[in-house]
XYZ file of C-alpha atoms in Angstrom:
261
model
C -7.187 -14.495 38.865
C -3.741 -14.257 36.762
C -3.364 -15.835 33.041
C -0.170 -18.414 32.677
C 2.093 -15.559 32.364
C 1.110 -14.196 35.328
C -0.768 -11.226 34.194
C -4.040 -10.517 35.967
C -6.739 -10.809 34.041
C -9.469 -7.664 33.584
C -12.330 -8.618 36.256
C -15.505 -9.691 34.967
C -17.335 -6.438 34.558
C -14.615 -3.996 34.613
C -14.992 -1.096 31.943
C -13.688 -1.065 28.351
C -9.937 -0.185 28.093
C -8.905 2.614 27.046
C -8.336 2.718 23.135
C -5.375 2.555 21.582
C -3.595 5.728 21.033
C -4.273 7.343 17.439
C -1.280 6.724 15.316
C -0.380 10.644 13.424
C 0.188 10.084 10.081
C 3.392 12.122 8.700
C 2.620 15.845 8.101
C 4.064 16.687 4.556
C 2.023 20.152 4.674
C 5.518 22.022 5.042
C 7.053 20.102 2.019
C 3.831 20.146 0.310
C 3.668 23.715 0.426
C 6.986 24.221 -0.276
C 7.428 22.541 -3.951
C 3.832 23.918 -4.910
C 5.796 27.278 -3.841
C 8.630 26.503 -6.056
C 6.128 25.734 -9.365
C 3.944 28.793 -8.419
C 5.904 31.204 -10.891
C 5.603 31.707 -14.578
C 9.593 31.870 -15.376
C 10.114 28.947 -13.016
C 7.263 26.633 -14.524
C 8.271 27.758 -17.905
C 12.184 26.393 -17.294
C 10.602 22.880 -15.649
C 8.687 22.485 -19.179
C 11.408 23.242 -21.319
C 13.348 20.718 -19.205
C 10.729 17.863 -19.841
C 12.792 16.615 -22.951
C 15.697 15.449 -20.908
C 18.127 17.189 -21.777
C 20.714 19.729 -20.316
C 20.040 23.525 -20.859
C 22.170 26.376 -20.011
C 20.724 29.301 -18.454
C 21.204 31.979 -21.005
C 19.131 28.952 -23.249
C 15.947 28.754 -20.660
C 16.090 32.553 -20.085
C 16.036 32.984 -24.117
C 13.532 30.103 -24.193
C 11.055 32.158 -21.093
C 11.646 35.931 -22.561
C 13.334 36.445 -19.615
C 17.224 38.662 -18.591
C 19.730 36.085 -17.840
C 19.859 37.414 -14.143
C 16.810 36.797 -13.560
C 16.588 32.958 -14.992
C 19.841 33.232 -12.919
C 17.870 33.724 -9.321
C 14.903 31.505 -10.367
C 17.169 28.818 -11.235
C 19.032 28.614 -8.338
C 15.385 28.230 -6.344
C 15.095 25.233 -7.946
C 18.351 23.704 -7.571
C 17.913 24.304 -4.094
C 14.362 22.952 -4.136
C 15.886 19.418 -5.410
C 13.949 19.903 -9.110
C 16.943 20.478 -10.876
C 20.537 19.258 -10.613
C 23.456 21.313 -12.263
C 26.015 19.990 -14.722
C 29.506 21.953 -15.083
C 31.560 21.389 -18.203
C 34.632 23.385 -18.381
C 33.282 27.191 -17.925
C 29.797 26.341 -19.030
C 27.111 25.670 -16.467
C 23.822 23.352 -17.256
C 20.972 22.521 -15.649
C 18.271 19.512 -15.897
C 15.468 17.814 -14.315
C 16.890 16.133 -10.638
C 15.119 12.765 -12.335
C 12.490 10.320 -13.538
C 10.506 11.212 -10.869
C 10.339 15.164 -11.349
C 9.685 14.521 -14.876
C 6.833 12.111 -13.876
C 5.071 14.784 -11.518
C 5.673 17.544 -14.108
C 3.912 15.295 -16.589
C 1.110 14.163 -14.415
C 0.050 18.050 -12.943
C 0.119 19.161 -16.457
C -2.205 15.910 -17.939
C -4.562 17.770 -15.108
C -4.783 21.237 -16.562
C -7.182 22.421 -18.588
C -6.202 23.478 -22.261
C -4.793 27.388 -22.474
C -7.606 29.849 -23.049
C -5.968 31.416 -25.708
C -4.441 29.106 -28.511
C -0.893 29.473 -30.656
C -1.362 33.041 -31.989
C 1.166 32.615 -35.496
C 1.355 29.983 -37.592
C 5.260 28.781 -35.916
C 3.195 28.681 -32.750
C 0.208 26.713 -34.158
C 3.168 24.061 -35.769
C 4.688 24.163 -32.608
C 2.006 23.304 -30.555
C 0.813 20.533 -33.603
C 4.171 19.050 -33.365
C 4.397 18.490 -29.835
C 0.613 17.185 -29.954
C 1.704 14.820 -32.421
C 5.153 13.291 -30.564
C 7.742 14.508 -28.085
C 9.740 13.610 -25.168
C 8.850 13.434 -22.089
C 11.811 13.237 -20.611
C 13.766 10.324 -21.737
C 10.535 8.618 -23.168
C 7.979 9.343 -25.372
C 4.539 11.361 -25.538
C 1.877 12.359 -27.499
C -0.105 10.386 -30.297
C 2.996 8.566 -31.170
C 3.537 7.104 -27.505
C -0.145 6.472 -26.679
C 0.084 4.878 -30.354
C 3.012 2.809 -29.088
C 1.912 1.837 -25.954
C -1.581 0.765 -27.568
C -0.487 -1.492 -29.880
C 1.926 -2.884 -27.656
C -0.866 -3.706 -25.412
C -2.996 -4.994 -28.648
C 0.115 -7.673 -29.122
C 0.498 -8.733 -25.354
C 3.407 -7.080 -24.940
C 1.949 -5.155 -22.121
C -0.479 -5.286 -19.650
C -2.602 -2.895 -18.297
C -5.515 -4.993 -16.928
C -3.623 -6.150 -13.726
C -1.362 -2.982 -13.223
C 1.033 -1.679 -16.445
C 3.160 -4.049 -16.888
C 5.612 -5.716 -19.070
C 4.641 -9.061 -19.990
C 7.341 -11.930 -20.525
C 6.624 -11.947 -24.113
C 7.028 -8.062 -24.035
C 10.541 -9.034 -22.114
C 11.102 -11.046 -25.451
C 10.010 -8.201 -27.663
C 12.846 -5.924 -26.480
C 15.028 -8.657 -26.739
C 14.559 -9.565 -30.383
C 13.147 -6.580 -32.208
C 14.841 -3.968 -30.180
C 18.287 -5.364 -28.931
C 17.450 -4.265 -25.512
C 18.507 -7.353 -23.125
C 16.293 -7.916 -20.213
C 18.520 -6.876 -17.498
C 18.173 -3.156 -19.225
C 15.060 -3.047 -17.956
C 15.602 -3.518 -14.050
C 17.333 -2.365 -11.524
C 17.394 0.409 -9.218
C 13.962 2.095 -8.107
C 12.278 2.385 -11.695
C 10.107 0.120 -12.322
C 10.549 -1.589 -16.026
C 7.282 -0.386 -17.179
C 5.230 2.347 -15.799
C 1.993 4.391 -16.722
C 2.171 8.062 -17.442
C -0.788 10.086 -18.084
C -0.750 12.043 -21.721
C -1.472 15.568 -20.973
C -2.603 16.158 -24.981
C -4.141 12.851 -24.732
C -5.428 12.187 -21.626
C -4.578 8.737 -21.531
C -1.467 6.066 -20.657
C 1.985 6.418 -22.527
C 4.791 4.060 -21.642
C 7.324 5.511 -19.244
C 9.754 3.653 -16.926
C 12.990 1.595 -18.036
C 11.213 0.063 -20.738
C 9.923 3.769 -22.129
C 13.087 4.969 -22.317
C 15.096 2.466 -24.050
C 11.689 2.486 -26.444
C 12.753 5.810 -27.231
C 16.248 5.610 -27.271
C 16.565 2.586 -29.733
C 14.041 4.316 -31.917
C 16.499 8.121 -32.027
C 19.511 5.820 -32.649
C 17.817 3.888 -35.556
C 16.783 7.010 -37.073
C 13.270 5.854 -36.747
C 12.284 9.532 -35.504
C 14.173 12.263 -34.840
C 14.215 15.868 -33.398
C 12.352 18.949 -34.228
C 15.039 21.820 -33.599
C 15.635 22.052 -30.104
C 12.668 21.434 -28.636
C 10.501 18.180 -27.261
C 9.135 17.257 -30.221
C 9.898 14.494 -32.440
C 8.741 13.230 -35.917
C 8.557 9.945 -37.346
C 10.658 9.339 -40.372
C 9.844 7.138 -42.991
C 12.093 4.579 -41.917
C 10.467 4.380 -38.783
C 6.948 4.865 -40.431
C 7.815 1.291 -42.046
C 10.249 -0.581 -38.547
C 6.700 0.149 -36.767
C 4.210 -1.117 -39.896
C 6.575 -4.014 -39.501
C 6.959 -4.352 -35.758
C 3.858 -3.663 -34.077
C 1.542 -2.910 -36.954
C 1.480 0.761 -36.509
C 0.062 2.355 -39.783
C 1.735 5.884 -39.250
C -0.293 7.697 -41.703
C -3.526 6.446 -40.041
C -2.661 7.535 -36.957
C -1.821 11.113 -37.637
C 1.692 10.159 -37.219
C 3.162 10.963 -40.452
């Protein structure tokens, strides 16, 4: 007996057919191994953090920053240019180096939000303000971290402005928000692959900040109104008293309150 098409059809009877050939998945063991490889030294891991505020170092900078002979950041550095973790920026005779990305910044981020705390805490009191600076705000990358962007992100959740019930997401009346309070028109917020609004986990805090498009021109708008600005060099950033008032005003953000200040 044949179907319409023609086909015969399995006799009454007849055994199970064979099952469908298992489909592999893609083995990213190699790769896998390979950028766990590249993170798996102490200079190397050291350069990625310093990196984490987004902006361009040179190498005699990082190898100053690690404790380390400038041939030696040298050799480490070109392992991760190679590796794709960091892209190199010539100016004249001078030679920098940053993160390849949003992304690399993301999965620095997110390892380090699963680490366990240091064993042995800021010996000094520069190291202990250090360490309570960053704590308190800091870049991560090109947005920001710490109390003040969990602090951020929270209230902008409080006021609808985002929503992290269904996702993390920018909500049209967050849209608005950027629009109105910020200057930051809604097509600055799309395009490419970053998504406008995007979770990343806190590694002081343990909890959501607000990266993505809409993180960064957060953070930008807030360093060109003076509303914080830089410690030094470094990541961290500090909330000036202009800003302690735009974000009273803005998202009812009592700085003080919040450690902020």
């Amino acid at each position: 007996m044949t179907s319409p098409k023609g086909t015969p059809d399995r006799a009454a009877g007849a055994g199970p057919s064979a099952p469908p050939a298992p489909v592999s998945a893609p083995d990213y063991s190699h790769e896998l191994a390979r950028l766990a490889a590249l993170l798996a030294d102490r200079t190397r891991a050291a350069f990625c953090l310093a990196l984490l505020d987004g902006r361009a170092w040179t190498a005699g900078e990082l190898a100053a920053c690690a404790g380390v002979a400038p041939s030696t950041a040298s050799e480490h550095l070109s392992r991760l240019t190679e590796g794709g973790l960091l892209v190199e920026r010539r100016q004249g005779r001078h030679r920098y180096v940053q993160l390849a990305g949003p992304r690399v910044a993301e999965l620095l981020e997110s390892v380090t939000a699963h680490l366990d705390a240091p064993p042995v805490p800021p010996r000094g009191l520069r190291a202990a303000n250090a360490s309570a600076a960053l704590a308190r705000g800091r870049t991560c990358y090109d947005h920001l971290a710490g109390r003040l962007g969990v602090a951020l992100t929270d209230a902008m959740t409080a006021r609808g402005l985002l929503d992290q019930d269904g996702g993390f997401a920018l909500t049209v009346t967050g849209r608005a928000w950027f629009a109105d309070a910020l200057g930051v028109p809604s097509d600055a917020l799309c395009g490419g692959r970053r998504p406008p609004a995007r979770g990343c986990l806190d590694w002081t805090e343990r909890r959501q900040h607000l990266a993505g498009a809409a993180g960064a021109r957060l953070c930008e708008r807030l360093l060109e109104q003076h509303w914080i600005r830089r410690i030094g060099t470094g990541r961290a950033v500090r909330l000036t008293p202009e800003g302690t008032d735009a974000l009273r005003e803005l998202l009812g953000i009592d700085g003080a309150a919040a450690g902020l200040a």
